[in-house]
Coordinates of C-alpha atoms and ligand atoms in Angstrom, one line a residue:
M1 CA 117.8 130.8 28.7
A2 CA 118.5 127.0 28.8
S3 CA 121.7 127.4 30.2
Q4 CA 121.4 126.8 34.2
P5 CA 121.9 123.3 35.6
V6 CA 118.8 121.3 36.8
E7 CA 119.4 121.0 40.3
S8 CA 117.8 117.8 41.7
C9 CA 115.0 118.5 44.1
T10 CA 112.0 117.2 46.1
L11 CA 108.6 118.0 44.1
A12 CA 106.1 117.8 46.1
L13 CA 102.6 118.0 44.3
F14 CA 99.8 119.2 46.6
G15 CA 96.9 118.2 44.7
G16 CA 98.5 115.5 43.8
L17 CA 95.9 113.0 42.3
G18 CA 93.9 115.7 41.0
D19 CA 93.0 115.8 37.4
L20 CA 96.1 118.7 36.2
A21 CA 98.1 116.2 38.1
L22 CA 97.2 113.2 36.3
R23 CA 96.6 114.2 33.1
K24 CA 99.6 116.8 33.2
L25 CA 102.2 117.0 35.6
F26 CA 102.9 113.4 36.0
P27 CA 103.2 113.0 32.1
A28 CA 105.3 116.0 32.1
L29 CA 107.8 114.6 34.5
Y30 CA 107.8 111.4 32.8
Q31 CA 108.9 113.3 29.7
L32 CA 111.7 115.5 31.4
D33 CA 113.2 111.9 33.0
R34 CA 113.4 110.2 29.7
A35 CA 114.9 113.0 28.1
G36 CA 117.9 112.6 30.6
L37 CA 116.8 116.0 32.3
L38 CA 115.7 114.9 36.1
P39 CA 119.1 114.8 38.0
A40 CA 119.2 111.1 39.5
E41 CA 118.7 112.0 43.4
T42 CA 115.4 113.8 42.2
R43 CA 111.6 112.5 43.8
V44 CA 108.3 113.1 43.0
L45 CA 106.1 113.1 46.2
A46 CA 102.2 113.2 45.5
L47 CA 100.0 114.7 48.2
A48 CA 96.2 114.4 48.4
R49 CA 93.9 113.8 51.5
E50 CA 92.8 110.2 50.2
N51 CA 94.1 108.0 52.4
D52 CA 94.1 104.4 50.9
E53 CA 97.6 103.0 51.0
P54 CA 100.0 104.9 49.1
V55 CA 100.9 101.3 46.8
A56 CA 97.3 101.8 45.8
H57 CA 97.4 105.5 44.7
L58 CA 101.1 104.9 43.2
A59 CA 99.3 102.2 40.7
A60 CA 96.7 104.1 39.4
I61 CA 99.0 107.2 39.4
G62 CA 101.2 104.8 36.7
E63 CA 97.9 104.0 35.1
H64 CA 97.2 107.4 34.5
L65 CA 100.7 108.2 33.3
R66 CA 100.4 105.2 30.5
R67 CA 96.8 106.9 29.5
H68 CA 98.4 110.2 29.0
V69 CA 102.1 109.7 27.7
P70 CA 101.6 108.4 23.8
V71 CA 102.6 104.8 23.6
R72 CA 105.5 105.6 20.8
E73 CA 106.7 107.7 23.8
Q74 CA 106.2 104.9 26.7
E75 CA 109.8 103.2 27.3
E76 CA 109.8 100.8 29.5
A77 CA 113.1 101.3 31.5
V78 CA 112.3 104.8 32.1
M79 CA 109.1 104.5 33.2
Q80 CA 110.3 102.2 36.0
R81 CA 113.0 104.6 36.8
F82 CA 110.1 107.1 36.9
L83 CA 107.9 105.3 39.1
A84 CA 110.6 104.5 41.4
R85 CA 110.9 108.3 42.0
L86 CA 107.2 108.4 43.2
D87 CA 106.1 108.5 46.8
Y88 CA 102.4 109.2 48.5
L89 CA 101.9 110.9 51.3
S90 CA 98.1 111.5 52.8
M91 CA 97.8 114.9 54.4
D92 CA 95.1 117.6 54.9
F93 CA 96.8 120.5 53.8
L94 CA 94.5 123.2 56.5
E95 CA 95.8 120.3 59.4
A96 CA 99.2 121.7 61.2
D97 CA 100.1 118.2 62.1
G98 CA 100.6 116.6 58.2
Y99 CA 103.3 119.3 57.8
A100 CA 106.1 117.6 60.4
V101 CA 105.5 114.5 58.6
L102 CA 105.8 115.8 55.3
A103 CA 109.3 117.6 56.5
D104 CA 110.4 114.0 57.8
K105 CA 109.6 112.6 54.8
I106 CA 111.9 115.1 53.0
G107 CA 114.6 114.9 55.0
P108 CA 117.1 117.6 56.5
A109 CA 118.7 118.6 53.0
S110 CA 116.7 118.2 50.3
R111 CA 115.7 121.3 48.0
L112 CA 112.0 121.3 47.7
I113 CA 109.5 122.5 44.5
A114 CA 105.9 123.1 46.6
Y115 CA 103.5 122.8 43.3
F116 CA 100.4 123.8 44.3
A117 CA 97.4 122.0 41.9
T118 CA 94.8 123.3 44.7
P119 CA 91.9 125.7 44.7
A120 CA 94.3 129.0 45.5
S121 CA 91.6 129.2 48.3
V122 CA 94.4 126.9 50.3
Y123 CA 97.6 128.2 49.1
G124 CA 98.1 130.4 52.7
A125 CA 97.7 127.4 54.7
I126 CA 100.1 125.4 52.4
C127 CA 102.7 128.2 52.9
A128 CA 102.3 128.8 56.7
G129 CA 102.5 124.9 56.9
L130 CA 106.0 124.9 55.3
A131 CA 107.3 128.0 56.9
A132 CA 106.0 126.2 60.3
T133 CA 108.3 123.2 59.9
G134 CA 111.1 125.4 58.7
L135 CA 111.3 124.2 55.2
A136 CA 110.3 127.5 53.6
E137 CA 114.0 128.7 53.2
R138 CA 114.8 125.8 51.1
T139 CA 111.7 125.8 49.0
R140 CA 110.3 127.4 45.5
V141 CA 106.4 127.8 45.4
V142 CA 104.3 127.1 42.0
L143 CA 101.2 128.6 41.7
E144 CA 98.7 127.0 39.6
K145 CA 96.3 129.6 37.9
P146 CA 93.1 131.1 38.3
I147 CA 94.9 133.2 41.5
G148 CA 91.9 134.6 42.6
H149 CA 88.4 135.8 40.9
D150 CA 89.4 139.5 40.7
L151 CA 91.9 142.1 41.9
A152 CA 91.1 142.1 45.7
S153 CA 90.9 138.0 46.2
S154 CA 94.1 137.7 43.8
R155 CA 95.9 140.0 46.2
A156 CA 94.9 138.1 49.5
V157 CA 96.4 135.1 48.0
N158 CA 99.3 136.5 46.7
D159 CA 99.9 138.3 50.3
A160 CA 99.4 134.9 52.1
V161 CA 101.7 133.3 50.0
A162 CA 104.3 136.5 50.2
A163 CA 104.1 136.3 54.1
H164 CA 106.2 133.3 53.9
F165 CA 107.4 133.2 50.1
P166 CA 109.6 136.3 48.4
E167 CA 108.8 136.9 45.0
N168 CA 111.9 135.4 43.8
R169 CA 111.0 131.9 45.0
T170 CA 106.9 132.6 43.7
Y171 CA 106.4 130.7 40.4
R172 CA 102.8 131.8 39.0
I173 CA 102.1 129.6 36.2
D174 CA 100.1 130.6 33.1
H175 CA 100.9 127.4 30.7
Y176 CA 100.6 129.4 27.4
L177 CA 104.2 130.8 28.5
G178 CA 105.5 127.7 28.4
K179 CA 104.0 127.0 24.7
E180 CA 106.8 126.6 22.3
T181 CA 105.4 128.9 19.4
V182 CA 104.4 131.4 22.2
Q183 CA 108.3 131.6 23.1
N184 CA 109.3 132.0 20.2
L185 CA 107.5 135.0 19.6
I186 CA 110.4 136.6 22.0
A187 CA 113.0 135.1 19.1
L188 CA 111.0 136.2 16.2
R189 CA 110.6 139.8 17.4
F190 CA 114.0 140.3 18.8
A191 CA 116.6 138.7 17.0
N192 CA 115.2 139.5 13.6
S193 CA 115.5 143.4 13.1
L194 CA 113.3 143.0 9.7
F195 CA 110.0 143.0 12.2
E196 CA 111.4 145.0 15.0
T197 CA 111.5 147.9 12.8
Q198 CA 108.3 147.4 11.7
W199 CA 106.6 146.7 15.0
N200 CA 104.5 150.1 15.7
Q201 CA 101.3 152.0 14.5
N202 CA 103.7 153.6 11.7
H203 CA 103.3 150.1 9.8
I204 CA 100.6 147.7 11.5
S205 CA 97.2 148.5 10.9
H206 CA 95.7 145.9 13.8
V207 CA 96.5 142.7 15.4
E208 CA 94.1 139.8 15.9
I209 CA 94.7 137.3 18.7
T210 CA 92.4 134.4 18.8
V211 CA 92.3 131.2 21.2
A212 CA 89.3 128.9 19.8
E213 CA 88.8 125.8 21.8
Q214 CA 86.4 123.0 20.1
V215 CA 85.8 121.2 23.4
G216 CA 82.9 122.3 26.0
I217 CA 83.2 122.2 29.7
E218 CA 84.5 118.7 30.1
G219 CA 83.3 118.1 33.1
R220 CA 84.1 121.3 34.5
W221 CA 81.3 123.2 34.7
G222 CA 81.4 123.7 38.5
Y223 CA 84.4 125.6 38.7
F224 CA 83.8 127.2 35.0
D225 CA 80.6 128.6 35.7
Q226 CA 82.0 130.2 38.8
A227 CA 84.6 132.0 36.2
G228 CA 83.6 132.6 32.6
Q229 CA 85.8 133.0 29.8
L230 CA 86.9 136.1 30.9
R231 CA 88.3 135.0 33.9
D232 CA 89.3 131.6 32.6
M233 CA 91.2 132.8 29.6
I234 CA 91.3 136.2 29.3
Q235 CA 92.8 137.4 32.4
N236 CA 95.5 135.3 32.1
H237 CA 96.4 133.7 28.8
L238 CA 95.1 136.1 25.9
L239 CA 96.2 139.0 27.9
Q240 CA 100.3 137.7 28.5
L241 CA 100.0 137.1 24.5
L242 CA 99.1 141.0 23.9
C243 CA 102.1 142.0 26.2
L244 CA 104.6 139.4 24.3
I245 CA 103.4 141.1 20.9
A246 CA 102.6 145.0 22.3
M247 CA 105.9 145.0 25.0
D248 CA 109.1 146.7 24.1
P249 CA 112.4 145.2 23.7
P250 CA 113.7 144.0 27.0
S251 CA 117.6 145.2 27.9
D252 CA 118.3 141.4 28.6
L253 CA 116.4 138.1 28.6
S254 CA 116.0 138.2 32.4
A255 CA 112.8 137.5 34.0
D256 CA 112.5 140.9 35.4
S257 CA 113.8 143.0 32.1
I258 CA 111.0 141.1 30.3
R259 CA 108.3 141.3 33.2
D260 CA 109.2 145.0 33.3
E261 CA 108.0 145.2 29.8
K262 CA 104.9 143.5 30.0
V263 CA 103.6 145.1 32.9
K264 CA 104.5 148.7 31.0
V265 CA 101.8 147.6 28.3
L266 CA 99.2 146.4 31.0
K267 CA 99.0 149.7 32.6
A268 CA 98.5 151.6 28.7
L269 CA 95.7 149.2 28.2
A270 CA 93.0 151.8 27.4
P271 CA 90.0 151.6 29.8
I272 CA 86.4 150.3 28.5
G273 CA 84.2 152.1 30.4
V274 CA 80.6 151.1 30.6
E275 CA 79.5 153.5 27.6
Q276 CA 82.0 152.0 25.5
L277 CA 81.3 148.1 26.6
S278 CA 78.4 147.0 24.3
Q279 CA 80.4 148.6 21.5
Q280 CA 84.0 147.0 22.3
V281 CA 83.2 143.9 24.5
V282 CA 80.7 140.7 23.1
R283 CA 80.2 138.0 25.8
G284 CA 78.5 134.8 24.6
Q285 CA 77.1 131.6 25.4
Y286 CA 76.4 128.4 23.4
V287 CA 73.5 127.2 22.6
A288 CA 73.2 123.2 21.1
G289 CA 74.8 123.0 17.9
N290 CA 76.7 120.4 15.4
I291 CA 80.9 119.7 15.8
L292 CA 82.3 117.6 13.0
G293 CA 79.2 116.9 12.2
K294 CA 77.7 115.7 15.8
S295 CA 75.0 117.2 17.9
V296 CA 76.5 118.6 21.2
P297 CA 74.6 120.1 23.6
G298 CA 74.4 123.8 24.9
Y299 CA 76.1 125.1 28.0
L300 CA 72.9 125.0 30.2
E301 CA 72.4 121.3 28.9
E302 CA 75.6 120.0 30.2
D303 CA 75.9 117.7 33.1
N304 CA 75.5 119.7 36.3
A305 CA 74.4 122.7 34.9
N306 CA 72.2 125.6 36.1
A307 CA 69.6 126.3 33.5
Q308 CA 69.5 129.9 34.9
S309 CA 73.4 130.8 34.5
D310 CA 74.3 133.7 32.5
T311 CA 77.9 133.2 32.3
E312 CA 79.7 133.5 29.3
T313 CA 81.6 130.8 27.4
F314 CA 83.3 133.4 24.6
V315 CA 84.5 136.6 24.9
A316 CA 85.6 139.0 21.8
L317 CA 86.6 142.5 22.7
R318 CA 88.2 145.4 20.7
A319 CA 91.7 146.5 23.3
E320 CA 93.8 149.9 22.2
I321 CA 97.1 150.5 23.9
R322 CA 97.5 154.0 24.9
N323 CA 101.2 154.5 24.3
W324 CA 103.6 155.9 21.1
R325 CA 104.3 152.6 19.6
W326 CA 100.2 151.2 19.3
A327 CA 98.4 154.8 19.6
G328 CA 95.5 154.0 17.0
V329 CA 96.3 150.1 16.5
P330 CA 93.4 148.2 17.9
F331 CA 94.3 144.8 19.1
Y332 CA 90.8 142.0 18.7
L333 CA 90.7 139.7 20.8
R334 CA 88.3 137.0 21.1
T335 CA 88.1 133.2 22.6
G336 CA 85.5 130.8 23.3
K337 CA 84.7 126.9 24.1
R338 CA 82.9 125.1 21.5
M339 CA 83.7 126.8 18.3
P340 CA 84.4 125.1 14.9
Q341 CA 87.9 124.4 15.6
K342 CA 90.8 124.4 18.2
L343 CA 93.2 127.3 16.9
S344 CA 95.2 129.9 18.7
Q345 CA 96.5 132.5 16.4
I346 CA 98.0 135.6 16.4
V347 CA 97.3 137.7 12.9
I348 CA 99.3 141.0 12.8
H349 CA 98.1 142.8 9.9
F350 CA 100.3 145.3 8.2
K351 CA 99.1 148.8 6.3
E352 CA 98.7 149.3 3.0
P353 CA 101.5 150.5 0.9
P354 CA 101.4 154.3 0.8
H355 CA 100.8 154.7 -2.7
Y356 CA 98.8 152.4 -4.7
I357 CA 100.0 151.7 -8.4
F358 CA 97.9 148.1 -9.4
A359 CA 94.2 148.0 -10.8
P360 CA 91.7 149.1 -8.6
E361 CA 89.9 145.9 -8.0
Q362 CA 92.7 144.3 -6.4
R363 CA 93.0 146.6 -3.6
P364 CA 91.1 144.8 -1.5
L365 CA 93.5 141.9 -1.6
I366 CA 96.8 144.0 -0.8
S367 CA 98.1 143.6 2.9
N368 CA 100.9 141.8 4.6
R369 CA 100.1 139.7 7.0
L370 CA 102.0 137.6 9.7
I371 CA 100.5 134.5 11.1
I372 CA 101.9 133.0 14.1
R373 CA 99.9 129.4 14.9
L374 CA 100.4 128.5 18.4
Q375 CA 98.1 125.0 17.8
P376 CA 97.8 123.2 15.9
D377 CA 100.2 123.2 13.1
E378 CA 102.7 125.6 15.0
G379 CA 104.5 128.0 12.5
I380 CA 104.5 131.2 11.3
S381 CA 103.7 132.0 8.0
L382 CA 104.1 135.7 6.2
Q383 CA 101.6 136.4 3.7
V384 CA 103.3 138.3 0.9
M385 CA 101.9 139.7 -2.4
T386 CA 103.5 138.4 -5.9
K387 CA 102.8 138.6 -9.4
D388 CA 100.6 135.6 -10.6
Q389 CA 102.2 133.4 -13.1
G390 CA 101.7 133.2 -17.2
L391 CA 101.8 135.6 -19.9
D392 CA 98.3 136.1 -19.8
K393 CA 97.8 137.6 -16.3
G394 CA 99.5 141.0 -16.8
M395 CA 100.0 142.5 -13.5
Q396 CA 97.6 140.5 -11.8
L397 CA 98.5 140.0 -8.3
R398 CA 98.1 137.3 -5.7
S399 CA 98.8 136.9 -1.7
G400 CA 101.0 133.8 -1.1
P401 CA 102.7 132.4 1.9
L402 CA 106.8 132.4 3.1
Q403 CA 105.7 129.9 5.6
L404 CA 108.0 128.1 8.2
S405 CA 105.9 125.1 9.5
F406 CA 107.7 123.4 13.2
S407 CA 106.7 120.2 12.4
D408 CA 107.9 119.7 8.8
T409 CA 111.3 122.3 9.5
Y410 CA 112.2 120.6 13.0
R411 CA 110.7 117.2 11.8
S412 CA 113.1 115.0 14.2
A413 CA 112.1 116.8 17.0
R414 CA 109.6 116.8 19.2
I415 CA 107.9 119.5 20.3
P416 CA 107.5 119.6 24.2
D417 CA 104.5 120.4 26.0
A418 CA 104.1 123.5 27.8
Y419 CA 104.3 121.9 31.3
E420 CA 107.6 119.7 30.5
R421 CA 109.4 123.3 29.9
L422 CA 107.9 125.2 32.7
L423 CA 108.7 122.2 35.3
L424 CA 112.1 122.4 34.0
E425 CA 112.2 125.9 34.3
V426 CA 110.9 125.8 38.0
M427 CA 114.0 123.4 38.9
K428 CA 116.3 125.6 37.4
G429 CA 115.3 128.5 38.9
N430 CA 114.5 130.5 35.9
Q431 CA 111.4 132.6 36.3
N432 CA 111.3 134.3 32.8
L433 CA 107.9 132.1 32.0
F434 CA 106.3 133.2 35.3
V435 CA 103.9 135.9 35.8
R436 CA 105.1 138.4 38.7
K437 CA 102.5 139.6 40.9
D438 CA 102.2 143.0 39.4
E439 CA 101.3 141.5 35.9
I440 CA 98.4 139.2 37.2
E441 CA 97.1 142.7 39.5
Y442 CA 97.2 144.9 36.6
A443 CA 95.1 142.2 34.4
W444 CA 92.8 141.7 37.1
K445 CA 92.4 145.6 37.3
W446 CA 91.2 145.7 33.5
C447 CA 89.2 142.9 33.7
D448 CA 87.4 143.5 36.7
Q449 CA 86.5 147.2 35.5
L450 CA 84.6 144.7 32.2
I451 CA 83.0 142.4 34.7
A452 CA 81.9 145.7 37.1
G453 CA 80.7 147.0 33.2
W454 CA 78.3 144.2 32.9
Q455 CA 77.0 143.6 36.1
Q456 CA 76.1 147.2 36.2
Q457 CA 74.2 147.0 32.7
G458 CA 72.7 143.3 33.8
D459 CA 74.5 142.1 30.2
A460 CA 73.4 138.8 29.4
P461 CA 75.6 136.9 27.1
K462 CA 74.6 136.5 23.7
P463 CA 73.8 133.0 22.1
Y464 CA 75.7 131.0 19.7
A465 CA 75.3 127.7 18.4
A466 CA 78.2 125.0 19.1
G467 CA 80.4 125.2 16.3
T468 CA 80.5 128.7 15.3
W469 CA 82.7 131.3 15.3
G470 CA 80.8 133.3 18.0
P471 CA 77.7 135.7 18.3
V472 CA 77.0 137.4 15.1
A473 CA 77.9 140.9 17.6
S474 CA 81.3 139.5 17.2
I475 CA 81.6 139.5 13.8
A476 CA 80.0 143.5 13.9
L477 CA 82.6 144.0 16.5
I478 CA 85.1 143.8 13.7
T479 CA 83.2 145.1 10.8
R480 CA 82.3 148.2 12.3
D481 CA 86.0 149.2 11.6
G482 CA 85.9 147.7 8.0
R483 CA 87.8 144.3 8.5
S484 CA 86.8 140.8 9.1
W485 CA 88.2 138.0 11.6
Y486 CA 91.3 136.3 9.7
G487 CA 90.3 132.7 7.9
D488 CA 86.9 131.9 9.3
L489 CA 85.4 130.0 7.3
Ligands
BG6_501 C1 93.2 126.7 30.8 C2 91.7 126.7 31.3 O1 93.9 127.5 31.3 O2 93.5 126.7 29.6 C3 90.6 125.8 30.2 O3 91.1 126.8 32.5 C4 91.3 125.9 28.8 O4 89.3 126.3 30.6 C5 92.7 126.0 28.6 O5 90.1 124.7 28.4 C6 93.3 125.8 27.2 O6 94.3 125.1 27.1 P1 95.3 124.8 25.9 O7 96.7 124.2 26.2 O8 94.5 123.4 25.6 O9 94.7 125.8 24.6

């Protein structure tokens, strides 16, 4: 996957003074420069509407960079080299004139990467502007999420982009695909025959995917309230994780082979109709509570909140995949804000041995689990059963981990941020880690039916105290099947 060379280019960041650019994109580009991965001619152009002197904006970008790059990773020579690559252009993305100025600035030869860190409603206008100046042929476009609000609006955005850019130059970001451990899922599954032979309904009883965040809404109330946790997290990150766990082995590592397999999973997701909704999906909203001993406000008491909002900040659901591999294996997904800790993990629960020979009271202990931790402390742990040590223990069993902690094993290697990997792959022209149009659309289609069901039922989110693992109903969702969420304290 890492073999193509990085081509020099101009990287134009639309929304170049926004939160994403300042917190993630500039620091990621700095790190690529520090790793020697940016060719000397690569330039970075921040584009935004603010029309103060460019030097003032460039100085502000520099300040943010120093704030967001860990001090031990700030190397003055690299910092200066990186800052010298930066430029700023003030433009209104909806006005045609600005694109001619942009084309002049880029020059006749440079390849362009146009990164859209703006609301999706302007993607079409930017694409049209780039096309009108003749830049489109040498441009790759990168689209940030959310792409639309539902299937219809995401199609409208994708069609507006596709009017000027073919799919093979369109890179849709899901930053989870750039996380080191997420990529490791592919290596784990397809480079180890040990797992692949067990990876089906004959051997796996159920799968859990948890993406818990400790933070709340962090000044994004206006945006978040229009979206909610289903659109913000399930439609993209959690369904992508589910696809990587559930997909069949691709025939090779090419972008389309992987994406074809992911699409098959999304198409096979069993619909959840209104009549099953209350049993299979739980939506929640946090109320005031405690995190790390500090009181925190509820969702409706956050800054700029509308106290009547019924937007969900938590979703747990039970999904099924209708195919031979996964028939009868539930996938329990849950994600929420203001949970006790930041934790993203996938737990694969294997079935019990077919014939049981140990003491009956130990039976509940027996099960192998593969735990894939995405964050924090990236690593993989396989829970296996062994005998307890000691003459007095008889055949007493205990469950213990065979563990691979990435930070311990690869001590010297820094784990790159997802955006570093993703920007690098765009520069290489490699689409493996980006989401194809049909993937987004199938994911929306599945989520739209849940939202329609909630609307039909007038379903209000269930309250949960900040600092807990979600509404009680989310525990009932899994205990009804005789199981529990792994590791909840
Ligand atoms: C973003 C969501 O896509 O992912 C945010 O819009 C969320 O609401 C974030 O906080 C979580 O990303 P990470 O990498 O911190 O798990």
